[in-house]
GROMACS .gro file of C-alpha atoms in nm:
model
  262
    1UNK     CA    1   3.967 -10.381   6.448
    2UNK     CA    2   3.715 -10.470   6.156
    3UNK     CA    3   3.824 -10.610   5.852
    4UNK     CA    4   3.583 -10.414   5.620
    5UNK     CA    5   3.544 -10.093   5.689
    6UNK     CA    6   3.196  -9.872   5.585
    7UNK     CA    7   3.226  -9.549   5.524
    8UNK     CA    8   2.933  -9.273   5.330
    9UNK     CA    9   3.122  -9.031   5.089
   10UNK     CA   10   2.880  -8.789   4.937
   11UNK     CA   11   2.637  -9.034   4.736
   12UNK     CA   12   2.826  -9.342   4.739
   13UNK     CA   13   2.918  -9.585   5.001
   14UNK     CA   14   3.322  -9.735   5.034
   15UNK     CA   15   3.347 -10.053   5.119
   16UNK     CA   16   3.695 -10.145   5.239
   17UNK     CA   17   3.877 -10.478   5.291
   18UNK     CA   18   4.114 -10.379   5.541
   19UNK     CA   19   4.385 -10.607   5.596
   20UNK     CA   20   4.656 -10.541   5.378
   21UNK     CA   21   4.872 -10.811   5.584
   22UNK     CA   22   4.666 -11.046   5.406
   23UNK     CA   23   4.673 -10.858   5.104
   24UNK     CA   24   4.312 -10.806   5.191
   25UNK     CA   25   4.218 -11.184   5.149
   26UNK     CA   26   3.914 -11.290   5.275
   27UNK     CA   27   3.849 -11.526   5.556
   28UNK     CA   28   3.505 -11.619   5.732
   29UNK     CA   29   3.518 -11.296   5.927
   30UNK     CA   30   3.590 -11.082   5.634
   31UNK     CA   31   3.305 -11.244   5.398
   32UNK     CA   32   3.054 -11.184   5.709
   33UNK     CA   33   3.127 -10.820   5.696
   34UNK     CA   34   3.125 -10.741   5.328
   35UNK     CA   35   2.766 -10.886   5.335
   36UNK     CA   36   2.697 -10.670   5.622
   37UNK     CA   37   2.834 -10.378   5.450
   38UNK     CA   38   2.660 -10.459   5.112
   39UNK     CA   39   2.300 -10.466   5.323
   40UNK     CA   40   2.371 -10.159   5.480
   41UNK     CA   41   2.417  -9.995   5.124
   42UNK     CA   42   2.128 -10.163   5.011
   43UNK     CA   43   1.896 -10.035   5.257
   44UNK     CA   44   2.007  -9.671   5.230
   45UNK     CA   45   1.803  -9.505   4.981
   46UNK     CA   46   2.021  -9.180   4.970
   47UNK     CA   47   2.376  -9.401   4.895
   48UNK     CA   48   2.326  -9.433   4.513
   49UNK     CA   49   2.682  -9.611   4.469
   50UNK     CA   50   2.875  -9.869   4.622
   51UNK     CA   51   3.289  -9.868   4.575
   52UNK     CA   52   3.439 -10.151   4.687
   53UNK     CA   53   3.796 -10.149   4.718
   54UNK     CA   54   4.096 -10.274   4.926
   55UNK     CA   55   4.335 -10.063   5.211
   56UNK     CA   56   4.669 -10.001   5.049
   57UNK     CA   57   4.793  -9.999   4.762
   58UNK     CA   58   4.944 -10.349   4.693
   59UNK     CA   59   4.620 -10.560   4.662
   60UNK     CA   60   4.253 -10.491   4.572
   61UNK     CA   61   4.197 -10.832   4.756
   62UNK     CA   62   4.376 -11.169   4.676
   63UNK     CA   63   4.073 -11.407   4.758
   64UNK     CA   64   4.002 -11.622   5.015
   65UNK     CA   65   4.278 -11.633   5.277
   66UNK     CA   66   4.393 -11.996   5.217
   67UNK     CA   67   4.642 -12.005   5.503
   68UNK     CA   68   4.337 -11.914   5.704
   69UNK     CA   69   4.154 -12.245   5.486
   70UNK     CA   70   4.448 -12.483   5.591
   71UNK     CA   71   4.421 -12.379   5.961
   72UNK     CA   72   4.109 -12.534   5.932
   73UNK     CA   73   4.229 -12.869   5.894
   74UNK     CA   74   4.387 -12.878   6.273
   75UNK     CA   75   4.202 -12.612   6.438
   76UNK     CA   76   3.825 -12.707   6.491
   77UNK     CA   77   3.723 -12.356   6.577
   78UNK     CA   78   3.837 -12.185   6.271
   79UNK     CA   79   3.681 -12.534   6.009
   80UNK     CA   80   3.350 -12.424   6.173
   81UNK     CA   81   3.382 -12.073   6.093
   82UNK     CA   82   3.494 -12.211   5.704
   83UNK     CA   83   3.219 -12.452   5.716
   84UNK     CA   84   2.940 -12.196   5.840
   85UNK     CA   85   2.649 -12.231   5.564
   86UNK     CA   86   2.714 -11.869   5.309
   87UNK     CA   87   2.448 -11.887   5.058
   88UNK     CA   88   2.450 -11.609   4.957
   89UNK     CA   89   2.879 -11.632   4.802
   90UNK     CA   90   3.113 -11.751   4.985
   91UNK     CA   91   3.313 -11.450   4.932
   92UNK     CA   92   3.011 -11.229   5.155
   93UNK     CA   93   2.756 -11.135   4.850
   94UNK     CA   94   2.873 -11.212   4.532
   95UNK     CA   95   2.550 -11.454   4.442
   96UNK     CA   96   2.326 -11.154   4.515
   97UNK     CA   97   2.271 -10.893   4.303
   98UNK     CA   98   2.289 -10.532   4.375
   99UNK     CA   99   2.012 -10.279   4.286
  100UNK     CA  100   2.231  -9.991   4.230
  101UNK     CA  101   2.549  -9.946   4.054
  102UNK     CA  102   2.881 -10.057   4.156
  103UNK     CA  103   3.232  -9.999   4.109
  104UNK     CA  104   3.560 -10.200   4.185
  105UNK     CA  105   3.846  -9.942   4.267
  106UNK     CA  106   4.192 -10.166   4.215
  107UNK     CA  107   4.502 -10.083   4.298
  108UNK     CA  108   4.775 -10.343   4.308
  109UNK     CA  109   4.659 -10.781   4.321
  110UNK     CA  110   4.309 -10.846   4.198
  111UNK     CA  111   4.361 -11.224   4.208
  112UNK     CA  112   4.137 -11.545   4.266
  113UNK     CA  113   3.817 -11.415   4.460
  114UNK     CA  114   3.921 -11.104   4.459
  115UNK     CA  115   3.919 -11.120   4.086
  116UNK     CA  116   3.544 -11.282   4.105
  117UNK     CA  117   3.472 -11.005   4.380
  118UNK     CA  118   3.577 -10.720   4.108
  119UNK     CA  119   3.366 -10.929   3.817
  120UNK     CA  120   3.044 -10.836   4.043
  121UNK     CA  121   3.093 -10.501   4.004
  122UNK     CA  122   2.944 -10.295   3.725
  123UNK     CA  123   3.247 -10.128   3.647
  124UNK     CA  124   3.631 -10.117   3.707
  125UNK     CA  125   3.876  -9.873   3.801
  126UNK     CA  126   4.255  -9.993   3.784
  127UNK     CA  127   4.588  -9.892   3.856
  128UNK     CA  128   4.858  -9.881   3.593
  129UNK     CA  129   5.017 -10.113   3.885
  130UNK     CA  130   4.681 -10.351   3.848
  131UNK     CA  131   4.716 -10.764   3.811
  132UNK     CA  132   4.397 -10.941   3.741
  133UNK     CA  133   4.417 -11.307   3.694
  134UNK     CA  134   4.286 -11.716   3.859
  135UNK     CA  135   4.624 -11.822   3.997
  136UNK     CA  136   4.449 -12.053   4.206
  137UNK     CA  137   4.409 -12.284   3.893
  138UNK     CA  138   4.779 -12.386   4.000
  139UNK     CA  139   4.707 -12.553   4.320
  140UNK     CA  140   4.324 -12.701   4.261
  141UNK     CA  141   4.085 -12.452   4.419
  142UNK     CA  142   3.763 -12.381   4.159
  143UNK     CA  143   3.600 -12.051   4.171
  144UNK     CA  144   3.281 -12.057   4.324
  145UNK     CA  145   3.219 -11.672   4.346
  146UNK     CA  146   3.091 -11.631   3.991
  147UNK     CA  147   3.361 -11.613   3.817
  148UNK     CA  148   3.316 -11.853   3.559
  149UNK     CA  149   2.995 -11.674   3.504
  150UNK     CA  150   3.040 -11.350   3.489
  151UNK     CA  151   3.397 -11.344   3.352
  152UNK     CA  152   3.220 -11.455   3.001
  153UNK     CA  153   2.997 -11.196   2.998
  154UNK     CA  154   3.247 -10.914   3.007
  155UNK     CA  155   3.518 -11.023   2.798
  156UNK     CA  156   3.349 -11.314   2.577
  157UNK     CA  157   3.381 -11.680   2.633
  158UNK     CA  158   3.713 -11.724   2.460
  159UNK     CA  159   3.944 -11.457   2.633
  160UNK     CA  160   3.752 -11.594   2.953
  161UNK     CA  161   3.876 -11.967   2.887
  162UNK     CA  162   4.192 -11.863   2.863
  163UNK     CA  163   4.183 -11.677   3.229
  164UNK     CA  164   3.956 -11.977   3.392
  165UNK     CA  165   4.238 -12.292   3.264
  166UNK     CA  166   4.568 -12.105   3.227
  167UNK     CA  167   4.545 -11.901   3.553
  168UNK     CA  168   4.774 -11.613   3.356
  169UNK     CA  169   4.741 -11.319   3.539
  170UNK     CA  170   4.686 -10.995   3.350
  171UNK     CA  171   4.852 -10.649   3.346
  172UNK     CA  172   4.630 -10.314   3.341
  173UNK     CA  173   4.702 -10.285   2.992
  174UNK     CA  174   4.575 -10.604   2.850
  175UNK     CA  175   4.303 -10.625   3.126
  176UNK     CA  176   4.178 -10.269   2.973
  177UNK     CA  177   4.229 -10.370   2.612
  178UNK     CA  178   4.015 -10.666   2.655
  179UNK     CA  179   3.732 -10.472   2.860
  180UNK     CA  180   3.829 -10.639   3.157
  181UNK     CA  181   3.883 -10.291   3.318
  182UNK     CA  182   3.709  -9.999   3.231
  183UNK     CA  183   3.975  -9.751   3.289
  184UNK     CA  184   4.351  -9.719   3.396
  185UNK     CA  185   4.429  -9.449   3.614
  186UNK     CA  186   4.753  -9.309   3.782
  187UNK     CA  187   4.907  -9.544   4.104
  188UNK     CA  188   4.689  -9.407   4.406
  189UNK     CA  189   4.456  -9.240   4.203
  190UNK     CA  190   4.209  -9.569   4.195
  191UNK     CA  191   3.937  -9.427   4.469
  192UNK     CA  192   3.917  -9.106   4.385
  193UNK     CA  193   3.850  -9.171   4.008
  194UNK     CA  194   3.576  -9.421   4.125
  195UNK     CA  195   3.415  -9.169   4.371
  196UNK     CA  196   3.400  -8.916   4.094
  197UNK     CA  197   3.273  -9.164   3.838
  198UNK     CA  198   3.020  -9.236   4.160
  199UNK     CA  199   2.894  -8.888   4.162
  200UNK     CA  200   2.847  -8.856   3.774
  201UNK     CA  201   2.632  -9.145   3.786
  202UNK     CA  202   2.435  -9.013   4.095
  203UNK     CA  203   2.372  -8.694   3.871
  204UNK     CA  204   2.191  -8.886   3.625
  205UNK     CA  205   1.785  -8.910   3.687
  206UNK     CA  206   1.802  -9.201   3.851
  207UNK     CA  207   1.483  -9.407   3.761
  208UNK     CA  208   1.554  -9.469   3.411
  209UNK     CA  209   1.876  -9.533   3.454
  210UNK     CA  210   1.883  -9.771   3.697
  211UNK     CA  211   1.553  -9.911   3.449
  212UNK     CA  212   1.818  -9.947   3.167
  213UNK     CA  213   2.074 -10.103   3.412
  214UNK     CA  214   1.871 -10.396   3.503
  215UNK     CA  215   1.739 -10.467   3.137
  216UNK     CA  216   2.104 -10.494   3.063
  217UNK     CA  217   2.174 -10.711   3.334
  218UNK     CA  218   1.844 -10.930   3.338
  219UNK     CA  219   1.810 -10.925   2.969
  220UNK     CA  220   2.189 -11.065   2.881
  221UNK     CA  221   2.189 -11.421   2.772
  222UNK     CA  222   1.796 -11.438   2.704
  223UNK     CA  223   1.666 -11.465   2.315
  224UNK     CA  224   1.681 -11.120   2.163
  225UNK     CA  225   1.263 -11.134   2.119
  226UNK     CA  226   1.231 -11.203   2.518
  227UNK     CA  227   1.533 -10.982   2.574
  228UNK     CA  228   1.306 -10.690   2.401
  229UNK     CA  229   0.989 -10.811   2.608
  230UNK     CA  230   1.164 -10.720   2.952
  231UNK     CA  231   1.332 -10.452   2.775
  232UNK     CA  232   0.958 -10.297   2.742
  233UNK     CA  233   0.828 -10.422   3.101
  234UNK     CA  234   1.106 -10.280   3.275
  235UNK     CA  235   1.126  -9.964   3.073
  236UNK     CA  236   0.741  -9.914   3.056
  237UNK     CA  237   0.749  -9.904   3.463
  238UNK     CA  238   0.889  -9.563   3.429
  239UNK     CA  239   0.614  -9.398   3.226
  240UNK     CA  240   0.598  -9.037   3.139
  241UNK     CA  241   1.002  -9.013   3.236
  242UNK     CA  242   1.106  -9.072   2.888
  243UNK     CA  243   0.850  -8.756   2.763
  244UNK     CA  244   0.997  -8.573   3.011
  245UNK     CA  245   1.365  -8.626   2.946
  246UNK     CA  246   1.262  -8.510   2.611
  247UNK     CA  247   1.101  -8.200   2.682
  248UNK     CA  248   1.483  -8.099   2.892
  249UNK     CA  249   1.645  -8.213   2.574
  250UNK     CA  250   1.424  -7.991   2.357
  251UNK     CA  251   1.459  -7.686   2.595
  252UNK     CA  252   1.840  -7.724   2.545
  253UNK     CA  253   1.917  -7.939   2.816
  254UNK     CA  254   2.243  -8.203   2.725
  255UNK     CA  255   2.319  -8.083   2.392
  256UNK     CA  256   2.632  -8.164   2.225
  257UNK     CA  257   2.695  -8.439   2.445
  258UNK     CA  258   2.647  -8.190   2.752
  259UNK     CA  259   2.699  -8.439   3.087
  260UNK     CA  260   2.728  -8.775   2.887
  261UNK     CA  261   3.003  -8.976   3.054
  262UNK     CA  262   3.150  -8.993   3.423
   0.00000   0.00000   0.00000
């Protein structure tokens, strides 16, 4: 049986960690098929969203399968499968960066990589049941799946410090309150919200707003004069779309707020 699972739903893609015995924790087999999964999405033009999420409802994913890790130290088949060379996140693709949006769906344990694996996505769908938190502060393991990068970036430096060194682990409400999620939905109601959040964003035109996407993302942390620069480049690469948009808007198209929002 895999342990991701790949699977097109309308215009997004749902990419499943399937083993909920683990609580969907990620060993060397795991990480190899999330990458697979994520260049599959990538390379099909007509899947316009990728939800990740995790089978069952008690963990989104709890990171990398440490008792898998230890094993490692007296079996010497499963240290070379821990040692194989992942350069692009150790964790499958999480120091790549996806052309298209993405969305976390969490129900349940969103803990130590699978924490940093929900931080790559663009946006993030919890539970009322969710936990998000770096327990593995406690026993020594650093996180090497962006986390200490992109944590700051969502919530601010100083609510991120205090996730990276205490290792607290959050409930939804605090996690939402914070921006850490982007919305809190019923208990088993985590993928369908995301698919239909999916689906409003596929509705969009897609060329500018996948344009204003990556200035966002590219432009963060750059001066605000260079940060306007790409802002231009990128959004000058989609000439004539803007006029356009604005001739639908004049003929009555998305008034009032018509279609704003997913």
């Amino acid at each position: 049986m895999p342990e991701v699972t790949y699977e097109r739903r309308g215009v997004a893609v749902v990419l499943t960690i399937d083993r909920p015995e683990r609580r969907n924790a990620v060993d060397p087999a795991t990480a190899d098929q999330l990458l697979e999964g994520y260049r599959s999405f990538e390379a099909d033009d007509d899947a316009r969203v990728l939800v990740l999420t995790g089978s069952g409802d008690q963990a989104f994913c709890a990171g990398a399968d440490l008792k898998s890790a230890a094993a490692a130290l007296t079996d010497e088949g499963i240290a070379k499968q821990w040692l194989a060379p992942r350069p692009h996140g150790p964790l499958g693709f999480t120091r790549l960066a996806a052309s298209k949006p993405t969305i976390a769906a969490i129900s349940g344990y969103a803990l130590a990589g699978g924490l940093e694996l929900a931080l790559w996505c663009d946006l993030r769908v919890g539970t009322e049941t969710a936990r998000l938190g770096f327990p593995e502060r406690r026993w020594g393991v650093p996180l090497i799946d962006g986390g200490t990068q992109r944590l700051p970036r969502i919530v601010g430096m100083g609510r991120a410090l205090d996730m990276i060194l205490s290792g607290r682990i959050l409930e939804s409400d605090e996690a939402l309150a914070m921006g850490l999620l982007t919305e809190i939905v019923p208990p088993g109601k985590h993928l369908d919200r995301a698919l239909e959040m999916a689906e409003g964003l596929a509705s969009f035109p897609q060329e500018t707003m996948l344009a204003d996407r990556r200035s966002a993302l590219e432009g963060f942390g750059l001066p605000l004069a260079d940060g306007l620069a790409l802002e231009a480049e990128i959004g000058g690469a989609v000439p004539g779309l803007g006029v356009e948009g604005a001739a639908r808007f004049a003929g009555g198209e998305g008034r009032g707020g018509e279609g704003a929002g997913v």
